[in-house]
Structures are given as structure tokens and as C-alpha cells.
């Protein structure tokens, strides 16, 4: 189980490859990468600035990884979330789940992303040519997270 | 008490953190919000719309009516937008 909160970019194949080679019996690897969208309703984005709550961020990510491992049979799990100033098409977040059979990896990865959207203490500010705008939490993300409630 | 502010809460208040001596009369997070709102215009603007405000005590999310007993660190921020 690995959680990293960092400014630096990551190399998904390297990180995930190193991880599954260390697993006892990996049969399925599901990897999700979240990118900075360059075009939003308001127009073309110049940059996205992410801030987070040091200390709480790592703890929350560890809590959700532990929960994923309780609910699904995972060989291992990785979350990398960046912060700082990112440009369009840059990577923001990596979620990778390794399991013996694919259903666990698919579902756990989906759960982790839905949960991250509603429980991870990051805040995003969009920088446009003509001003800035704080991203607002979406009700649709809350709805998606609800389907995982036990 | 150590206080942390994030995102537009931080922008409106004009600082990301501070340490304040709090009066004994403050019992809940809501009481603290009322107390801080009276400090100046920036604080007032930051806290005026409580529907868009969230809090954490000692790095755990809490509802705004949560007790302050035992708290060493309180943070205020908008609903999160991670992922």
C-alpha cells in the first residue's frame, strides 16, 4: 500500500510495474490517470493550481486505501496525487489497483477515485487569461460516492 | 489554538494559518466561526456562507456543530475538489 502526495510528475508504468512485480500473485492491474483538462466551459485554461492540507491529505488517502483493501481482494494499491501549478494535459493523480482477478481491481480503482473526489483535502484553482476561478465540488461526485456506501 | 485556512477561505482572510487564544465560552466549531467572523471584513466574508464551508479538527472532518473540546488544530475550507 503506497500513498504519495507530491509536486513532481510521476511515471505511471514505472511505478505500477515496480509494484506488481513485488506482489505474490498479480493477475490484473487497473491504472487510472487523471489529467488537467485544458478546455472548460469558461474557455481555455492556462493552468490549474492545486493546494492541499499537509498531514491530513496523506492520512485521508491512507484511510481510503485501507478501506479498499478491506472490501476487495487486492494484492496492492497505489495512489499518487500531485499538487502545485499544473498545465493542461499534465497528470494530476494516479490510482493503481493490483489483484489476482480483474473484478476486484476494476471496482477498487473506481471506488478510490469516487472517494478521492469527495474526501481528499485538495482544492483546485483554474487560471484563465482573463481571471481565476475556484473549482466547486460537484453534486454528481457526491452521488457517485454514495453508491459505495455500506 | 492552531487554525488553518485553505482555498478561498484563505484568500478572504488573508492568511493560511494562525495561532489564537480562544475564550473559554466557545464550545463548538460554530461558536468559533461566529467569534472569527467578528474580527474583520475578511473573516466575515470567508465565513458568511456556511453552506459552502467545511471544517476539520485535528485533521478529521467534523460537522460545524462539533464540540471544540480537546481540539488542538482546527481548519476551515470549502468542500474538497481532489482527484
mmCIF file of C-alpha atoms in Angstrom:
data_model
loop_
_atom_site.group_PDB
_atom_site.id
_atom_site.type_symbol
_atom_site.label_atom_id
_atom_site.label_comp_id
_atom_site.label_asym_id
_atom_site.label_seq_id
_atom_site.Cartn_x
_atom_site.Cartn_y
_atom_site.Cartn_z
ATOM 1 C CA UNK A 1 0.000 0.000 0.000
ATOM 2 C CA UNK A 2 1.575 3.242 -1.125
ATOM 3 C CA UNK A 3 0.364 6.803 -0.886
ATOM 4 C CA UNK A 4 2.381 9.712 -2.275
ATOM 5 C CA UNK A 5 1.443 13.383 -2.239
ATOM 6 C CA UNK A 6 3.986 15.331 -4.263
ATOM 7 C CA UNK A 7 4.646 18.191 -6.641
ATOM 8 C CA UNK A 8 6.809 16.152 -9.007
ATOM 9 C CA UNK A 9 5.343 14.364 -12.006
ATOM 10 C CA UNK A 10 5.188 10.569 -11.969
ATOM 11 C CA UNK A 11 5.891 7.788 -14.452
ATOM 12 C CA UNK A 12 2.865 5.501 -14.209
ATOM 13 C CA UNK A 13 4.259 2.388 -15.992
ATOM 14 C CA UNK A 14 7.432 2.501 -13.867
ATOM 15 C CA UNK A 15 5.602 2.981 -10.565
ATOM 16 C CA UNK A 16 2.974 0.335 -11.300
ATOM 17 C CA UNK A 17 5.401 -2.143 -12.869
ATOM 18 C CA UNK A 18 7.690 -1.998 -9.858
ATOM 19 C CA UNK A 19 4.685 -2.577 -7.635
ATOM 20 C CA UNK A 20 3.151 -5.621 -9.285
ATOM 21 C CA UNK A 21 6.488 -7.370 -9.592
ATOM 22 C CA UNK A 22 6.658 -7.278 -5.807
ATOM 23 C CA UNK A 23 3.186 -8.880 -5.446
ATOM 24 C CA UNK A 24 2.748 -12.572 -4.684
ATOM 25 C CA UNK A 25 0.115 -13.411 -7.295
ATOM 26 C CA UNK A 26 -0.885 -10.486 -9.516
ATOM 27 C CA UNK A 27 -3.317 -11.315 -12.304
ATOM 28 C CA UNK A 28 -4.896 -7.935 -13.008
ATOM 29 C CA UNK A 29 -3.624 -4.366 -12.932
ATOM 30 C CA UNK A 30 -6.042 -1.449 -13.289
ATOM 31 C CA UNK A 31 -4.493 2.002 -13.607
ATOM 32 C CA UNK A 32 -6.329 5.314 -13.721
ATOM 33 C CA UNK A 33 -4.626 8.613 -14.511
ATOM 34 C CA UNK A 34 -6.389 11.950 -14.036
ATOM 35 C CA UNK A 35 -5.232 14.803 -16.265
ATOM 36 C CA UNK A 36 -5.675 18.578 -16.268
ATOM 37 C CA UNK A 37 -8.366 19.391 -18.820
ATOM 38 C CA UNK A 38 -7.307 22.366 -20.926
ATOM 39 C CA UNK A 39 -10.759 23.356 -22.126
ATOM 40 C CA UNK A 40 -13.587 24.099 -19.714
ATOM 41 C CA UNK A 41 -16.922 25.879 -20.111
ATOM 42 C CA UNK A 42 -15.304 29.227 -19.413
ATOM 43 C CA UNK A 43 -12.665 28.668 -22.104
ATOM 44 C CA UNK A 44 -9.015 27.654 -22.409
ATOM 45 C CA UNK A 45 -7.218 27.024 -19.165
ATOM 46 C CA UNK A 46 -3.705 28.408 -18.689
ATOM 47 C CA UNK A 47 -3.004 26.457 -15.524
ATOM 48 C CA UNK A 48 -4.553 24.615 -12.598
ATOM 49 C CA UNK A 49 -3.220 25.308 -9.105
ATOM 50 C CA UNK A 50 -3.781 22.599 -6.517
ATOM 51 C CA UNK A 51 -3.320 23.157 -2.802
ATOM 52 C CA UNK A 52 -3.748 20.575 -0.069
ATOM 53 C CA UNK A 53 -3.754 20.111 3.702
ATOM 54 C CA UNK A 54 -0.351 18.592 4.558
ATOM 55 C CA UNK A 55 -0.768 15.825 7.099
ATOM 56 C CA UNK A 56 -4.496 15.383 6.615
ATOM 57 C CA UNK A 57 -4.111 14.599 2.916
ATOM 58 C CA UNK A 58 -1.782 11.662 3.461
ATOM 59 C CA UNK A 59 -3.931 10.338 6.315
ATOM 60 C CA UNK A 60 -7.146 10.523 4.285
ATOM 61 C CA UNK A 61 -5.536 8.711 1.367
ATOM 62 C CA UNK A 62 -4.236 6.005 3.690
ATOM 63 C CA UNK A 63 -7.716 5.637 5.222
ATOM 64 C CA UNK A 64 -9.306 5.125 1.813
ATOM 65 C CA UNK A 65 -6.607 2.671 0.681
ATOM 66 C CA UNK A 66 -7.167 0.634 3.851
ATOM 67 C CA UNK A 67 -10.908 0.645 3.162
ATOM 68 C CA UNK A 68 -10.366 -0.522 -0.427
ATOM 69 C CA UNK A 69 -8.185 -3.377 0.765
ATOM 70 C CA UNK A 70 -10.865 -4.409 3.290
ATOM 71 C CA UNK A 71 -13.614 -4.521 0.670
ATOM 72 C CA UNK A 72 -11.748 -6.107 -2.229
ATOM 73 C CA UNK A 73 -9.079 -8.778 -2.527
ATOM 74 C CA UNK A 74 -6.153 -6.607 -3.553
ATOM 75 C CA UNK A 75 -2.544 -7.653 -3.905
ATOM 76 C CA UNK A 76 -1.503 -3.997 -3.658
ATOM 77 C CA UNK A 77 -2.669 -0.465 -4.234
ATOM 78 C CA UNK A 78 -1.061 2.845 -5.200
ATOM 79 C CA UNK A 79 -2.267 6.441 -5.021
ATOM 80 C CA UNK A 80 -0.114 9.329 -6.219
ATOM 81 C CA UNK A 81 -1.657 12.808 -6.096
ATOM 82 C CA UNK A 82 0.168 15.926 -7.203
ATOM 83 C CA UNK A 83 -0.205 19.487 -6.014
ATOM 84 C CA UNK A 84 1.213 22.810 -7.184
ATOM 85 C CA UNK A 85 0.806 24.547 -10.543
ATOM 86 C CA UNK A 86 -0.037 22.178 -13.393
ATOM 87 C CA UNK A 87 -0.543 22.846 -17.102
ATOM 88 C CA UNK A 88 -3.234 21.371 -19.402
ATOM 89 C CA UNK A 89 -2.688 17.689 -20.187
ATOM 90 C CA UNK A 90 -0.381 17.258 -17.192
ATOM 91 C CA UNK A 91 -1.003 14.343 -14.873
ATOM 92 C CA UNK A 92 -2.750 15.100 -11.583
ATOM 93 C CA UNK A 93 -3.495 11.758 -9.980
ATOM 94 C CA UNK A 94 -2.633 8.077 -10.355
ATOM 95 C CA UNK A 95 -4.686 5.265 -8.855
ATOM 96 C CA UNK A 96 -3.490 1.703 -9.447
ATOM 97 C CA UNK A 97 -5.020 -1.479 -8.054
ATOM 98 C CA UNK A 98 -3.475 -4.916 -8.398
ATOM 99 C CA UNK A 99 -5.471 -8.081 -7.763
ATOM 100 C CA UNK A 100 -5.461 -11.733 -8.715
ATOM 101 C CA UNK A 101 -8.785 -11.471 -10.586
ATOM 102 C CA UNK A 102 -9.901 -8.409 -12.516
ATOM 103 C CA UNK A 103 -13.237 -7.570 -10.852
ATOM 104 C CA UNK A 104 -11.509 -6.553 -7.613
ATOM 105 C CA UNK A 105 -9.025 -4.275 -9.381
ATOM 106 C CA UNK A 106 -11.692 -2.564 -11.539
ATOM 107 C CA UNK A 107 -14.078 -1.938 -8.662
ATOM 108 C CA UNK A 108 -11.436 -0.841 -6.167
ATOM 109 C CA UNK A 109 -9.964 1.676 -8.632
ATOM 110 C CA UNK A 110 -13.412 3.122 -9.306
ATOM 111 C CA UNK A 111 -14.152 3.313 -5.568
ATOM 112 C CA UNK A 112 -10.827 5.055 -4.875
ATOM 113 C CA UNK A 113 -11.440 7.737 -7.484
ATOM 114 C CA UNK A 114 -15.030 8.404 -6.395
ATOM 115 C CA UNK A 115 -13.839 8.646 -2.808
ATOM 116 C CA UNK A 116 -10.873 10.884 -3.658
ATOM 117 C CA UNK A 117 -13.255 13.340 -5.300
ATOM 118 C CA UNK A 118 -15.258 13.820 -2.113
ATOM 119 C CA UNK A 119 -12.884 13.127 0.769
ATOM 120 C CA UNK A 120 -9.344 14.132 -0.221
ATOM 121 C CA UNK A 121 -8.454 17.631 1.054
ATOM 122 C CA UNK A 122 -7.274 19.250 -2.168
ATOM 123 C CA UNK A 123 -8.592 22.452 -3.697
ATOM 124 C CA UNK A 124 -8.222 23.493 -7.326
ATOM 125 C CA UNK A 125 -7.976 26.989 -8.752
ATOM 126 C CA UNK A 126 -8.342 27.484 -12.504
ATOM 127 C CA UNK A 127 -6.163 30.166 -14.077
ATOM 128 C CA UNK A 128 -7.560 31.710 -17.290
ATOM 129 C CA UNK A 129 -6.253 34.531 -19.438
ATOM 130 C CA UNK A 130 -8.915 36.856 -18.059
ATOM 131 C CA UNK A 131 -9.056 35.779 -14.433
ATOM 132 C CA UNK A 132 -9.228 32.886 -11.991
ATOM 133 C CA UNK A 133 -11.921 30.623 -10.617
ATOM 134 C CA UNK A 134 -12.045 28.174 -7.727
ATOM 135 C CA UNK A 135 -13.397 24.789 -8.803
ATOM 136 C CA UNK A 136 -16.571 23.925 -6.913
ATOM 137 C CA UNK A 137 -17.357 20.489 -5.525
ATOM 138 C CA UNK A 138 -19.918 18.747 -7.731
ATOM 139 C CA UNK A 139 -23.139 17.150 -6.532
ATOM 140 C CA UNK A 140 -22.595 14.489 -9.188
ATOM 141 C CA UNK A 141 -19.368 13.448 -7.453
ATOM 142 C CA UNK A 142 -21.248 13.151 -4.151
ATOM 143 C CA UNK A 143 -23.854 10.968 -5.866
ATOM 144 C CA UNK A 144 -21.191 8.713 -7.356
ATOM 145 C CA UNK A 145 -19.528 8.300 -3.973
ATOM 146 C CA UNK A 146 -22.881 7.305 -2.418
ATOM 147 C CA UNK A 147 -23.064 4.071 -4.400
ATOM 148 C CA UNK A 148 -20.152 2.776 -2.341
ATOM 149 C CA UNK A 149 -21.881 3.358 0.993
ATOM 150 C CA UNK A 150 -22.315 0.193 3.017
ATOM 151 C CA UNK B 1 -5.454 27.005 19.155
ATOM 152 C CA UNK B 2 -3.800 26.442 15.801
ATOM 153 C CA UNK B 3 -6.018 27.490 12.910
ATOM 154 C CA UNK B 4 -5.568 26.694 9.210
ATOM 155 C CA UNK B 5 -7.362 28.190 6.229
ATOM 156 C CA UNK B 6 -7.433 26.864 2.672
ATOM 157 C CA UNK B 7 -8.540 27.959 -0.811
ATOM 158 C CA UNK B 8 -10.858 30.968 -0.970
ATOM 159 C CA UNK B 9 -11.272 30.926 2.821
ATOM 160 C CA UNK B 10 -7.521 31.615 2.989
ATOM 161 C CA UNK B 11 -7.764 34.288 0.290
ATOM 162 C CA UNK B 12 -10.582 36.186 2.017
ATOM 163 C CA UNK B 13 -8.948 36.083 5.444
ATOM 164 C CA UNK B 14 -5.536 36.930 4.020
ATOM 165 C CA UNK B 15 -3.566 34.246 5.845
ATOM 166 C CA UNK B 16 -3.099 30.489 5.677
ATOM 167 C CA UNK B 17 -2.641 29.876 9.389
ATOM 168 C CA UNK B 18 -2.516 31.490 12.809
ATOM 169 C CA UNK B 19 -2.414 30.672 16.496
ATOM 170 C CA UNK B 20 -5.069 32.303 18.657
ATOM 171 C CA UNK B 21 -6.025 32.274 22.306
ATOM 172 C CA UNK B 22 -9.722 31.424 22.333
ATOM 173 C CA UNK B 23 -12.215 32.497 25.011
ATOM 174 C CA UNK B 24 -13.472 29.677 27.229
ATOM 175 C CA UNK B 25 -17.031 30.465 26.169
ATOM 176 C CA UNK B 26 -16.519 28.911 22.702
ATOM 177 C CA UNK B 27 -17.919 25.375 22.800
ATOM 178 C CA UNK B 28 -18.438 24.356 19.178
ATOM 179 C CA UNK B 29 -16.956 24.923 15.739
ATOM 180 C CA UNK B 30 -19.961 27.183 15.014
ATOM 181 C CA UNK B 31 -19.102 29.289 18.073
ATOM 182 C CA UNK B 32 -15.564 29.632 16.723
ATOM 183 C CA UNK B 33 -16.904 30.717 13.324
ATOM 184 C CA UNK B 34 -19.042 33.422 14.981
ATOM 185 C CA UNK B 35 -16.038 34.570 17.027
ATOM 186 C CA UNK B 36 -13.738 34.738 13.984
ATOM 187 C CA UNK B 37 -16.365 36.446 11.796
ATOM 188 C CA UNK B 38 -16.260 39.441 14.101
ATOM 189 C CA UNK B 39 -12.510 40.027 13.683
ATOM 190 C CA UNK B 40 -12.675 41.896 10.388
ATOM 191 C CA UNK B 41 -14.314 42.123 6.962
ATOM 192 C CA UNK B 42 -12.127 39.384 5.505
ATOM 193 C CA UNK B 43 -13.119 36.853 8.162
ATOM 194 C CA UNK B 44 -16.755 37.862 7.799
ATOM 195 C CA UNK B 45 -16.638 37.286 4.037
ATOM 196 C CA UNK B 46 -14.878 33.947 4.469
ATOM 197 C CA UNK B 47 -17.457 32.564 6.878
ATOM 198 C CA UNK B 48 -20.689 34.188 5.746
ATOM 199 C CA UNK B 49 -21.947 31.290 3.598
ATOM 200 C CA UNK B 50 -21.804 28.289 5.904
ATOM 201 C CA UNK B 51 -23.349 26.011 3.281
ATOM 202 C CA UNK B 52 -20.058 26.278 1.396
ATOM 203 C CA UNK B 53 -17.871 25.853 4.456
ATOM 204 C CA UNK B 54 -16.291 22.690 5.838
ATOM 205 C CA UNK B 55 -14.122 22.072 8.907
ATOM 206 C CA UNK B 56 -11.627 19.607 10.318
ATOM 207 C CA UNK B 57 -10.463 19.167 13.897
ATOM 208 C CA UNK B 58 -7.043 17.560 14.314
ATOM 209 C CA UNK B 59 -7.158 16.598 10.638
ATOM 210 C CA UNK B 60 -10.519 14.808 10.744
ATOM 211 C CA UNK B 61 -13.634 16.203 9.026
ATOM 212 C CA UNK B 62 -16.253 17.377 11.522
ATOM 213 C CA UNK B 63 -19.710 18.949 11.170
ATOM 214 C CA UNK B 64 -19.943 22.620 12.121
ATOM 215 C CA UNK B 65 -21.849 21.839 15.342
ATOM 216 C CA UNK B 66 -18.999 19.643 16.610
ATOM 217 C CA UNK B 67 -17.508 20.323 20.039
ATOM 218 C CA UNK B 68 -14.126 22.049 20.341
ATOM 219 C CA UNK B 69 -13.232 20.049 23.462
ATOM 220 C CA UNK B 70 -9.794 18.515 23.123
ATOM 221 C CA UNK B 71 -9.109 20.153 19.762
ATOM 222 C CA UNK B 72 -5.534 21.320 19.103
ATOM 223 C CA UNK B 73 -5.901 22.228 15.428
ATOM 224 C CA UNK B 74 -8.940 23.496 13.514
ATOM 225 C CA UNK B 75 -9.042 24.003 9.752
ATOM 226 C CA UNK B 76 -11.631 25.753 7.594
ATOM 227 C CA UNK B 77 -12.048 25.252 3.851
ATOM 228 C CA UNK B 78 -14.546 24.882 1.001
ATOM 229 C CA UNK B 79 -15.881 21.443 0.003
ATOM 230 C CA UNK B 80 -12.907 19.478 -1.324
ATOM 231 C CA UNK B 81 -12.089 19.094 -5.004
ATOM 232 C CA UNK B 82 -9.386 16.453 -5.146
ATOM 233 C CA UNK B 83 -8.850 13.680 -7.641
#
